[in-house]
N, CA, C and O atoms as a MOPAC input file, in Angstrom:
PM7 MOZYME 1SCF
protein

 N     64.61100 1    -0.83600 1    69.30400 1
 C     64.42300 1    -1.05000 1    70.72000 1
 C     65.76200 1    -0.95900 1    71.47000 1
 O     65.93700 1    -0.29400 1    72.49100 1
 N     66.79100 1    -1.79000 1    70.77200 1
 C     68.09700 1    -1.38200 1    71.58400 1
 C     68.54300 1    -0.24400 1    71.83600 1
 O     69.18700 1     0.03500 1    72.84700 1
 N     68.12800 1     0.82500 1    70.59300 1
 C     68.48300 1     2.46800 1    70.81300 1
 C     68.23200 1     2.59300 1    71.80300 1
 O     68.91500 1     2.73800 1    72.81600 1
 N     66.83200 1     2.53600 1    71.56100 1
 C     66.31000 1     3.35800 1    72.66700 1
 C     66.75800 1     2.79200 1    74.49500 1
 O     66.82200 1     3.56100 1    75.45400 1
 N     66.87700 1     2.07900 1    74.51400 1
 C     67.29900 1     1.42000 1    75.52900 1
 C     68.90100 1     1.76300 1    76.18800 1
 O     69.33600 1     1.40300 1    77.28200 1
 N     69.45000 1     2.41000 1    75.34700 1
 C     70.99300 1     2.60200 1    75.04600 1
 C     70.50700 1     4.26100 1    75.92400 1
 O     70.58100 1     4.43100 1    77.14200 1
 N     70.11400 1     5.12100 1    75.08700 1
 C     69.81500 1     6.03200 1    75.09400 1
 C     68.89600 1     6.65500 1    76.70000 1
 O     68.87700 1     7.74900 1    77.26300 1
 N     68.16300 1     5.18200 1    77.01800 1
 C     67.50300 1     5.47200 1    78.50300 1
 C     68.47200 1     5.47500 1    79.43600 1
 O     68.55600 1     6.36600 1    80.28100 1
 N     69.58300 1     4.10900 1    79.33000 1
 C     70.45200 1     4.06600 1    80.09100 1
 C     71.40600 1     5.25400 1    80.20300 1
 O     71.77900 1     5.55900 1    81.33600 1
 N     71.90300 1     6.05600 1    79.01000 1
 C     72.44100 1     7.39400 1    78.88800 1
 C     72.69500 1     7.99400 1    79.95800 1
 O     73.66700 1     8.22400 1    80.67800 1
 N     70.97400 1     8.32500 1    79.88600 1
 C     70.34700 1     9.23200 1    80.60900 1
 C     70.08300 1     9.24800 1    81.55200 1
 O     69.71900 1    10.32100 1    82.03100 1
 N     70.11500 1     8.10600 1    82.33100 1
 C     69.70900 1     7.82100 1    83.75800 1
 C     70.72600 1     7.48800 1    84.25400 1
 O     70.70400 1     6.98200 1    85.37600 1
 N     72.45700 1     7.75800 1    83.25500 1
 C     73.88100 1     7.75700 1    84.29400 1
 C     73.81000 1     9.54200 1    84.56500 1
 O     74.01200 1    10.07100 1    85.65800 1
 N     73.44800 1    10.32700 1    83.18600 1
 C     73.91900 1    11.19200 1    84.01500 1
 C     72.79800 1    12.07300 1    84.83900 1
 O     73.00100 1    13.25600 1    85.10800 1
 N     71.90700 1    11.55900 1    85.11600 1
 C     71.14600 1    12.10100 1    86.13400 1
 C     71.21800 1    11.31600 1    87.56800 1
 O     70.72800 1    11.72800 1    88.61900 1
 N     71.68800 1    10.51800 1    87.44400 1
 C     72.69400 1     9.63800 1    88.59200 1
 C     73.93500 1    10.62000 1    89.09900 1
 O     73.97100 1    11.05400 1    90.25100 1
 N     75.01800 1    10.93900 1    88.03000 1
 C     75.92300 1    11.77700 1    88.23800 1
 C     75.86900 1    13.07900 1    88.39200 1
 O     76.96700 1    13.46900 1    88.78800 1
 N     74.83100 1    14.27100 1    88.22200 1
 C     74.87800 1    15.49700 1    88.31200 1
 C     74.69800 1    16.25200 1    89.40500 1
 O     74.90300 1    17.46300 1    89.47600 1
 N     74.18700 1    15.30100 1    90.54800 1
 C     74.14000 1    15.90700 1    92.05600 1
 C     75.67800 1    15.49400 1    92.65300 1
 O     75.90000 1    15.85900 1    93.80800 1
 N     76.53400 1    14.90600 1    92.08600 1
 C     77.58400 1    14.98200 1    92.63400 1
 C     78.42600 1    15.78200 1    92.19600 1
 O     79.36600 1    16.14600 1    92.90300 1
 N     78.18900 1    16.37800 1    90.46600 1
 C     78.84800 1    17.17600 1    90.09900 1
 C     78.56300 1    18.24200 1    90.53400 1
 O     79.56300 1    18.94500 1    90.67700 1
 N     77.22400 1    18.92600 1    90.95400 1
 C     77.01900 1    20.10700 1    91.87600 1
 C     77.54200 1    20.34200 1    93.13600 1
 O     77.57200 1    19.61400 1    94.12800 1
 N     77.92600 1    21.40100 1    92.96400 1
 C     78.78800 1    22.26300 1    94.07800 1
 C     77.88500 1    22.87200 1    94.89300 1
 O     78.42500 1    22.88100 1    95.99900 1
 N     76.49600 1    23.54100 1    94.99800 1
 C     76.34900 1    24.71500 1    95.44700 1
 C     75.96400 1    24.48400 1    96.79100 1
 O     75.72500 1    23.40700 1    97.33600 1
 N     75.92600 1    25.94100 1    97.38000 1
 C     75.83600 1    25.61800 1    99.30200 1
 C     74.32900 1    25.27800 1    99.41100 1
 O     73.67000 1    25.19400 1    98.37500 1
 N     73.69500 1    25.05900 1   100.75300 1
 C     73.14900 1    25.21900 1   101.02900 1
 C     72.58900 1    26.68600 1   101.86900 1
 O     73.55500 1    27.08300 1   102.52100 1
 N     71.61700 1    27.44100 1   102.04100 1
 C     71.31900 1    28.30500 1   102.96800 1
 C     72.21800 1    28.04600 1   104.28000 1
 O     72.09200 1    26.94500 1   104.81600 1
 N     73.12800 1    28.98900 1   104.84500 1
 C     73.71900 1    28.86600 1   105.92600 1
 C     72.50500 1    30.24400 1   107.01500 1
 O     72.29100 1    30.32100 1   108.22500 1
 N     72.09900 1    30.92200 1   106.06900 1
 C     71.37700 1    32.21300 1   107.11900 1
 C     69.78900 1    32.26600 1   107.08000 1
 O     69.12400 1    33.07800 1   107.72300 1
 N     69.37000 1    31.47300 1   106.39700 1
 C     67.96100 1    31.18200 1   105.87900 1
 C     67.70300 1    32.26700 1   104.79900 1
 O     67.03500 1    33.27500 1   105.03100 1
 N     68.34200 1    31.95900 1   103.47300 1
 C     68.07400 1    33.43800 1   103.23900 1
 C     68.08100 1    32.05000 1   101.27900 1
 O     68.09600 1    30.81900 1   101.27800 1
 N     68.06400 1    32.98000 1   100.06000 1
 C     68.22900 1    32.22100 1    99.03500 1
 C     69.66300 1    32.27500 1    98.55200 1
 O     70.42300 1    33.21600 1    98.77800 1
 N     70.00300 1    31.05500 1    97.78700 1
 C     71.50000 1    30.81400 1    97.46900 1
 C     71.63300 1    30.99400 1    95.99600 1
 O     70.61300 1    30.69500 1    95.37500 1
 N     72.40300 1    31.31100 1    95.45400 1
 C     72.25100 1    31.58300 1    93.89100 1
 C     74.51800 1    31.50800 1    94.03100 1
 O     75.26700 1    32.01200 1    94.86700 1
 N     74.77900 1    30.76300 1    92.94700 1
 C     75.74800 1    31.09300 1    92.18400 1
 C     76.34200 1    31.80800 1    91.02400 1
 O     75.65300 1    31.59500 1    90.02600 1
 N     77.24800 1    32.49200 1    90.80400 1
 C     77.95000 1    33.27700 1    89.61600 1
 C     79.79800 1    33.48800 1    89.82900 1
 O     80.48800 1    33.66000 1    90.83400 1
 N     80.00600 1    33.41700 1    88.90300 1
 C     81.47400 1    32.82700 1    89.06500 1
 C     81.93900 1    32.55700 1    89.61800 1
 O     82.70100 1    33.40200 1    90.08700 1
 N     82.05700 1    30.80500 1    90.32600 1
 C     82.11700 1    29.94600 1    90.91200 1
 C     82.10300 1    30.48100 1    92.59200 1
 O     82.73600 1    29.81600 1    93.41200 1
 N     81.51600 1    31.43600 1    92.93000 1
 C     81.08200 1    32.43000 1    93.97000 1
 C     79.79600 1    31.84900 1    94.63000 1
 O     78.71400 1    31.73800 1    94.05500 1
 N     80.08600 1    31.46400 1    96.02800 1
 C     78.15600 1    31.35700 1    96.21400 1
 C     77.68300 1    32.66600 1    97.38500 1
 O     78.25600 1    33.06600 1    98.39900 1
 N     76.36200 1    33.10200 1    96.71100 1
 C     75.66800 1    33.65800 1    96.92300 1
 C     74.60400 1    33.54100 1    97.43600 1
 O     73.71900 1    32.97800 1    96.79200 1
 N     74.20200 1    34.27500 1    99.42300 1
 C     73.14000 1    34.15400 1    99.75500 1
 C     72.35200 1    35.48200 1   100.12900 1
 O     72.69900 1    36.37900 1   100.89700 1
 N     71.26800 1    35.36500 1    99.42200 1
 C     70.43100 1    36.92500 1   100.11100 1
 C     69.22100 1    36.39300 1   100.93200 1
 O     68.22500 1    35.68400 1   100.78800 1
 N     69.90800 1    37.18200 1   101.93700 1
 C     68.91800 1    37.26300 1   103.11000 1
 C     67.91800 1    38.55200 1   103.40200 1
 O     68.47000 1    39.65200 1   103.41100 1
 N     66.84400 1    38.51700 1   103.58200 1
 C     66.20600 1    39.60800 1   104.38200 1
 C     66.43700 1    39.56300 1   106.02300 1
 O     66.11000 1    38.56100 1   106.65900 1
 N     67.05000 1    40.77600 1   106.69000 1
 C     67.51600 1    41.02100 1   107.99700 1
 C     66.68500 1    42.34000 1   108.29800 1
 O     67.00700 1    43.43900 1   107.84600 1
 N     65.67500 1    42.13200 1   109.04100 1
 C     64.91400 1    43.66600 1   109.62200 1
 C     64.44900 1    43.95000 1   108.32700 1
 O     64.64300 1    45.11400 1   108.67800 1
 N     64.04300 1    44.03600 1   107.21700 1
 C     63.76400 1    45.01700 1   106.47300 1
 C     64.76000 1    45.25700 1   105.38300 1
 O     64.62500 1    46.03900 1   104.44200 1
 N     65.63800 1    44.58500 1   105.60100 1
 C     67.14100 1    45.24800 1   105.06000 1
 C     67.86900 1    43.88000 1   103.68000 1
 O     67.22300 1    42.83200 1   103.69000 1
 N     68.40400 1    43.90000 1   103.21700 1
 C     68.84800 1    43.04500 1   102.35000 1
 C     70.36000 1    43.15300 1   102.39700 1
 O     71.09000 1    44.10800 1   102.13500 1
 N     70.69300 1    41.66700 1   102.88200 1
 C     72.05000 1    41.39100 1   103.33700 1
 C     72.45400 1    39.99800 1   102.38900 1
 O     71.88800 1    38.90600 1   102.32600 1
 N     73.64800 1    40.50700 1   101.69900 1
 C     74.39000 1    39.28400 1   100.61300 1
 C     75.46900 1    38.78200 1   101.47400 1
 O     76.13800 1    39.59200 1   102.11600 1
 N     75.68700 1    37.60000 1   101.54400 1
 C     76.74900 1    36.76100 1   102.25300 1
 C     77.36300 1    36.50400 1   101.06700 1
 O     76.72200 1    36.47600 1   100.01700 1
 N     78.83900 1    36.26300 1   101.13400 1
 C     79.61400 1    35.69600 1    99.68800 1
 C     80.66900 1    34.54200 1   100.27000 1
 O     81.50400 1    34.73400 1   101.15400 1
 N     80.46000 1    33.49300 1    99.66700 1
 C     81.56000 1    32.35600 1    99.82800 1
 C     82.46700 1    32.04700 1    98.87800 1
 O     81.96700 1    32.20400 1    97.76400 1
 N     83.72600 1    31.62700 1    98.83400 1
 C     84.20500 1    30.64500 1    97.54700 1
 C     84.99900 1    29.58300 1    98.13400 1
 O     86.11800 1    29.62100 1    98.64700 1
 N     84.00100 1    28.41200 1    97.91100 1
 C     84.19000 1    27.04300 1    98.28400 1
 C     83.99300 1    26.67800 1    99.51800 1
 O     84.70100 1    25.88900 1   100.14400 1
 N     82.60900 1    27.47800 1   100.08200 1
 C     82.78000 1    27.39900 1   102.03500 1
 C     83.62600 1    28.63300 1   102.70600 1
 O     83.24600 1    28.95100 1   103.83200 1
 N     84.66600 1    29.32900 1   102.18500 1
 C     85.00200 1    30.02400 1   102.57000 1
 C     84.66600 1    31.17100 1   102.63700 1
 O     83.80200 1    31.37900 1   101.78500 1
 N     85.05500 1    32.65300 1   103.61000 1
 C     83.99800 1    33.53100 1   103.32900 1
 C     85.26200 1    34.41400 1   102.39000 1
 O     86.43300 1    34.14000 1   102.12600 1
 N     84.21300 1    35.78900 1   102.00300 1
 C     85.30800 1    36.43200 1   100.73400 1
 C     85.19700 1    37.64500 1   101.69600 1
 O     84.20100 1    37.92900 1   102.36200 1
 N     86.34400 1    38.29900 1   101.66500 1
 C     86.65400 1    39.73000 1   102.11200 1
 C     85.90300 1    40.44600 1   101.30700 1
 O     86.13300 1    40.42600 1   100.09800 1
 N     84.47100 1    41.50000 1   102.04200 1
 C     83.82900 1    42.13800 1   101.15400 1
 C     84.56400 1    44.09400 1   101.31100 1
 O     84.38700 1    45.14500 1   100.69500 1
 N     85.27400 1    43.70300 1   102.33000 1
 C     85.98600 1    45.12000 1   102.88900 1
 C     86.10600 1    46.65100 1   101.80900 1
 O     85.87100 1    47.81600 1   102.13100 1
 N     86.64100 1    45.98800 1   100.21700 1
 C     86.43500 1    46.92800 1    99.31600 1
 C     85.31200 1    46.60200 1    98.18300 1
 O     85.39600 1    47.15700 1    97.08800 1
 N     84.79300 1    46.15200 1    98.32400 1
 C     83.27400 1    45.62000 1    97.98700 1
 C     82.25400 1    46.74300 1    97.69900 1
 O     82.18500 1    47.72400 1    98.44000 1
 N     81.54400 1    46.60600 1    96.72700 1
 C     80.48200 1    47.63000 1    96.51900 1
 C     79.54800 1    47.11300 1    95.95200 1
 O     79.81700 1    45.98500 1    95.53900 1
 N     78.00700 1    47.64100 1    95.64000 1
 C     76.85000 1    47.14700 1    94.37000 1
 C     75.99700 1    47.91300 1    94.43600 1
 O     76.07200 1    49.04600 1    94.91200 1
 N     75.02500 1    47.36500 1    93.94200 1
 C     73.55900 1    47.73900 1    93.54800 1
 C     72.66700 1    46.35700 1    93.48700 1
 O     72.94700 1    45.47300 1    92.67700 1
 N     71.63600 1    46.24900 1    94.35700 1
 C     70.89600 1    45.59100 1    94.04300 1
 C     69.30600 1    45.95200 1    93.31100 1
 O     69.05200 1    47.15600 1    93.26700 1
 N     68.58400 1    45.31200 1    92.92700 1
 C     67.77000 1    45.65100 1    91.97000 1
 C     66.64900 1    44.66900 1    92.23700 1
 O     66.90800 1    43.51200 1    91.90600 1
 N     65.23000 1    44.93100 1    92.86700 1
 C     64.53000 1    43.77800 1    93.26200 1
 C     63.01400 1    44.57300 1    92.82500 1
 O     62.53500 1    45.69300 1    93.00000 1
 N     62.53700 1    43.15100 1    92.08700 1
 C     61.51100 1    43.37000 1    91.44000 1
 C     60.08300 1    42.67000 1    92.29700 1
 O     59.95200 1    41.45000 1    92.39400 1
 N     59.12700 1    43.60600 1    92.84900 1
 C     58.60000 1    42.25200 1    93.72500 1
 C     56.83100 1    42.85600 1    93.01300 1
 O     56.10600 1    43.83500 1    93.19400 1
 N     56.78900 1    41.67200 1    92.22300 1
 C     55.30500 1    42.22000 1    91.11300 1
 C     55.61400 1    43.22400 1    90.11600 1
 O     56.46300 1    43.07800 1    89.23800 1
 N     54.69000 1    44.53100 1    90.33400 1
 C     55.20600 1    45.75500 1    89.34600 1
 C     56.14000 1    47.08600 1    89.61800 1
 O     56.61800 1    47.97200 1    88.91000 1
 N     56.14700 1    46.70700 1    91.22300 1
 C     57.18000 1    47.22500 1    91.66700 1
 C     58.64400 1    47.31500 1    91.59200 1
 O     59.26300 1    46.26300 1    91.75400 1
 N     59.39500 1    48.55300 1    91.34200 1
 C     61.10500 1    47.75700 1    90.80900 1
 C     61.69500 1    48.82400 1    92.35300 1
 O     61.10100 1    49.76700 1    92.87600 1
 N     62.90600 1    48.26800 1    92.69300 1
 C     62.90700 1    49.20800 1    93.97900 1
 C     64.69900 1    49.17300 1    93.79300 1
 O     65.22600 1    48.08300 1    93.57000 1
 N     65.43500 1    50.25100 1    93.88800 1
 C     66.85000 1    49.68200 1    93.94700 1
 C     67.55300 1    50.33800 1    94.81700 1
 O     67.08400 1    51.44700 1    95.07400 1
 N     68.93800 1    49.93400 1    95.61300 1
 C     69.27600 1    50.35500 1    96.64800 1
 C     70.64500 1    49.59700 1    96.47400 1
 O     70.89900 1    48.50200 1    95.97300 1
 N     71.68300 1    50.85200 1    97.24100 1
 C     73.07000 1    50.46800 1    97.24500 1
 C     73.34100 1    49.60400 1    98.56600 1
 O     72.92300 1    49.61100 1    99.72400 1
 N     74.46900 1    48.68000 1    97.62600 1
 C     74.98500 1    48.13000 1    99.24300 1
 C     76.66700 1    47.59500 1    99.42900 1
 O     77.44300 1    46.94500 1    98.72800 1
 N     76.73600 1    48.26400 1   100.78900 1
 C     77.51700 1    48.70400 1   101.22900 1
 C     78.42400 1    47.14800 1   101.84800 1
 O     77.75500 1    46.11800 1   101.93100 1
 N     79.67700 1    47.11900 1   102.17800 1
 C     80.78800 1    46.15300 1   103.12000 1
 C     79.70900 1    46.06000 1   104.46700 1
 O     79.11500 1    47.11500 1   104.68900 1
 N     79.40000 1    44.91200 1   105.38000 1
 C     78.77700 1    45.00600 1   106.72800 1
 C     79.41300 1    43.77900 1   107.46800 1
 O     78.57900 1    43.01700 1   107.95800 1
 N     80.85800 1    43.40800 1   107.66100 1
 C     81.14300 1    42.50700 1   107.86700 1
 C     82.52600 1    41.75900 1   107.15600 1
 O     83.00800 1    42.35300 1   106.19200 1
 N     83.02900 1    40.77000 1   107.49700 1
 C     83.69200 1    39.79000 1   106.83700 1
 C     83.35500 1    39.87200 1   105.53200 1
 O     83.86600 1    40.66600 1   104.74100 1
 N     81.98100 1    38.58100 1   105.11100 1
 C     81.54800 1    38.19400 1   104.12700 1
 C     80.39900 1    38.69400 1   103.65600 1
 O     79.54400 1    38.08700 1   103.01000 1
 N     80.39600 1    40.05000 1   104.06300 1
 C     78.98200 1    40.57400 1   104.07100 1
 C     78.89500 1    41.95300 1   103.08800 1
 O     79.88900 1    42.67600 1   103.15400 1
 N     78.00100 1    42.31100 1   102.34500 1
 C     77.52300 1    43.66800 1   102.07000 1
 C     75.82000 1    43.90000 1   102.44700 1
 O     75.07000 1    42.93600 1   102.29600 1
 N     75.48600 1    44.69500 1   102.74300 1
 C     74.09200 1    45.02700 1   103.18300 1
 C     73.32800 1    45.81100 1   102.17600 1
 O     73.76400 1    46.06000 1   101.05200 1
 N     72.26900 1    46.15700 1   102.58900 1
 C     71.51300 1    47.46500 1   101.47800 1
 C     71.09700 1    48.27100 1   102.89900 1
 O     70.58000 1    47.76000 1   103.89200 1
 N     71.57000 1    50.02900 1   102.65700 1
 C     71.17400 1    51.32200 1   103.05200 1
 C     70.03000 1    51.50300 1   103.45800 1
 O     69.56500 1    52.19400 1   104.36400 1
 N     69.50200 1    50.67400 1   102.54900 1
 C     67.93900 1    51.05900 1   103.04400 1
 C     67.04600 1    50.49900 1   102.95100 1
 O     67.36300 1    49.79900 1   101.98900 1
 N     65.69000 1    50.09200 1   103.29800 1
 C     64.67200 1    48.81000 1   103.66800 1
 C     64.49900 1    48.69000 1   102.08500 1
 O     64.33600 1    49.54600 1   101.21600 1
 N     64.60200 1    47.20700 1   102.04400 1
 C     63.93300 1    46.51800 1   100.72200 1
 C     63.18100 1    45.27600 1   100.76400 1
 O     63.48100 1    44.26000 1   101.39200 1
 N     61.58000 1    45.58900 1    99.59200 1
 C     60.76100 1    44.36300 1   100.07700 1
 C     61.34100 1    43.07100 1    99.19600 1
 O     61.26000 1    42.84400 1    97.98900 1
 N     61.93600 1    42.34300 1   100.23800 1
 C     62.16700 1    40.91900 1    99.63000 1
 C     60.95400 1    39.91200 1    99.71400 1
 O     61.11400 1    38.70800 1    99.91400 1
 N     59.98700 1    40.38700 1    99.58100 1
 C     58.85900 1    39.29200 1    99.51100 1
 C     58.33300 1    38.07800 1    98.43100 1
 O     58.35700 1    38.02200 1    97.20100 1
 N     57.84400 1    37.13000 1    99.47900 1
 C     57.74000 1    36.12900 1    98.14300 1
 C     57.65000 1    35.92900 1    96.98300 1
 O     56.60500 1    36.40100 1    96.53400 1
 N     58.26200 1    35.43900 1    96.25700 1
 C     58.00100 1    36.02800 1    94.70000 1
 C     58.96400 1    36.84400 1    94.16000 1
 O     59.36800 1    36.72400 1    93.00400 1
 N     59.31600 1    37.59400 1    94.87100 1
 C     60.33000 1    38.65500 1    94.37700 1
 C     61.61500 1    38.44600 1    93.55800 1
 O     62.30100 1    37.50400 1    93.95500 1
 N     62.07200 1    39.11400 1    92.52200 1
 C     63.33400 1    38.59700 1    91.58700 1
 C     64.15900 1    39.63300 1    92.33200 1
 O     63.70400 1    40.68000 1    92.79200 1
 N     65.32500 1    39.25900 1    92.39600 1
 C     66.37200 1    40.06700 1    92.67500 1
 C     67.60400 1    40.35100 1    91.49200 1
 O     67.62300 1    39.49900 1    90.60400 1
 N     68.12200 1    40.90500 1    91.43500 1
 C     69.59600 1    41.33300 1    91.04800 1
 C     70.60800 1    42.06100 1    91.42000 1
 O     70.61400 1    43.28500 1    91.28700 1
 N     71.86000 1    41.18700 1    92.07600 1
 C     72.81300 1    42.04300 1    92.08100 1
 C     73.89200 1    42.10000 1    91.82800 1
 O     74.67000 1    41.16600 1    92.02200 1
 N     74.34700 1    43.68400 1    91.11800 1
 C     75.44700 1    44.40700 1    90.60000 1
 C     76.70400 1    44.23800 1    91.28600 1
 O     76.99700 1    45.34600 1    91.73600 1
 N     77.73300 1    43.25500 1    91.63500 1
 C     78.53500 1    43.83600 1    92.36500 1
 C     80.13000 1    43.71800 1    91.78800 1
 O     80.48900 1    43.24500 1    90.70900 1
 N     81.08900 1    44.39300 1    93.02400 1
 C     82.17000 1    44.66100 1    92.01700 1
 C     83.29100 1    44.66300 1    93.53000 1
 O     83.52400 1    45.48700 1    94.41400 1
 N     83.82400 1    43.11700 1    93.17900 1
 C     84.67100 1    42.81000 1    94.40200 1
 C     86.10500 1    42.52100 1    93.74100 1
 O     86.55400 1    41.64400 1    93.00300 1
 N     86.74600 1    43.98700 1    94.52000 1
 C     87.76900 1    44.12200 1    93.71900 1
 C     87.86300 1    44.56400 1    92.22200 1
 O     87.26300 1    45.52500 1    91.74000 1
 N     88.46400 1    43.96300 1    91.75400 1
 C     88.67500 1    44.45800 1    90.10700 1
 C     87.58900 1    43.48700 1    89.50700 1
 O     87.51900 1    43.44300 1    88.27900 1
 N     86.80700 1    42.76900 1    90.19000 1
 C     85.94300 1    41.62500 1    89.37500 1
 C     84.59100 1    42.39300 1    89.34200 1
 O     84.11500 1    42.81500 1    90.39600 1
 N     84.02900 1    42.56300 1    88.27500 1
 C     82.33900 1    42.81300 1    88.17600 1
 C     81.44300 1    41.64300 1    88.14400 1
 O     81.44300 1    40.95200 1    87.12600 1
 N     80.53800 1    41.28100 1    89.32000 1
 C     79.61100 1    40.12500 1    88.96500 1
 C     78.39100 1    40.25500 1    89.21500 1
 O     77.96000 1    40.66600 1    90.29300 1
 N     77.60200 1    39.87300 1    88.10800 1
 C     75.54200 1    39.81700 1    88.40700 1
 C     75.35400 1    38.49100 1    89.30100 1
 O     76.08200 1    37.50600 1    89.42800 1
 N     74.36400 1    38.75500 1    89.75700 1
 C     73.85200 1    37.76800 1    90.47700 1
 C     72.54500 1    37.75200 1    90.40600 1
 O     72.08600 1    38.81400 1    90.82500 1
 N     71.22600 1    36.52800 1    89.83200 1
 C     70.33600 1    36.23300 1    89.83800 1
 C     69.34300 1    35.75900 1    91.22800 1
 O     69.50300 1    34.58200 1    91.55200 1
 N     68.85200 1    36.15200 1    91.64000 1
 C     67.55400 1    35.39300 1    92.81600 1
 C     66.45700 1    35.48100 1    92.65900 1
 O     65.94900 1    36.47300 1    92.13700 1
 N     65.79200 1    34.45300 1    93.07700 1
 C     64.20300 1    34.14400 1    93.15100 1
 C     64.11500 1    33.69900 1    94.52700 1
 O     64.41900 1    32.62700 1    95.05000 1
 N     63.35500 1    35.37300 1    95.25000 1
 C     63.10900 1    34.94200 1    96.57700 1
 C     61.36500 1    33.71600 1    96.55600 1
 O     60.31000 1    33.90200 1    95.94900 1
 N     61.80900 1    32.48100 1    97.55300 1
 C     60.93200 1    31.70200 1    97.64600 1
 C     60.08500 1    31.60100 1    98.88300 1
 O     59.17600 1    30.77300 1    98.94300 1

């Protein structure tokens, strides 16, 4: 009985402690937030269009020599489209993509000499 008791208490410090150890943003554009190397990541749908915001630590990141590919899966549909610098902290996609509910995303990108994936589950 003491184990276990030892073991509840454990567990209920560090689920006490792990929302403070989380970092990640909140939606600043209404769009979904996803992290990858210590980078936060938001994809938004704008018109039709799929627009990534990039932060590190609140701050925004120069996307100026910035490039990718995103990759969005929405059901059995797979649809992919390049995207381009649109801004400060911004890269866009070329061309209309369905970000609809449900939809998985991925994107390819390569800021600067760094290559990074990025996971989403549009909600």
């Amino acid at each position: 009985m003491k184990k276990l008791l030892n073991v509840l208490a454990l567990g209920l410090s560090f689920a006490l402690v792990q929302p403070a150890l989380s970092h990640s943003e909140e939606p600043r554009h209404g769009g979904v937030v996803s992290e990858a190397q210590d980078l936060n990541f938001e994809l938004v749908n704008q018109n039709g269009k799929a627009v990534i915001y990039i932060l590190d630590h609140g701050q925004p990141v120069d996307t100026a020599k910035a490039s990718g590919k995103l990759t969005v899966l929405n059901g059995s549909e797979k649809t992919e489209v390049d995207l381009q610098p649109a801004g400060e902290n911004r890269l866009a996609s070329v061309s209309s993509v369905p970000l609809g509910k449900g939809a998985k995303a991925i994107a390819s990108l390569t800021l600067g000499q760094n290559k990074v994936s990025v996971r989403f589950a549009v909600k």
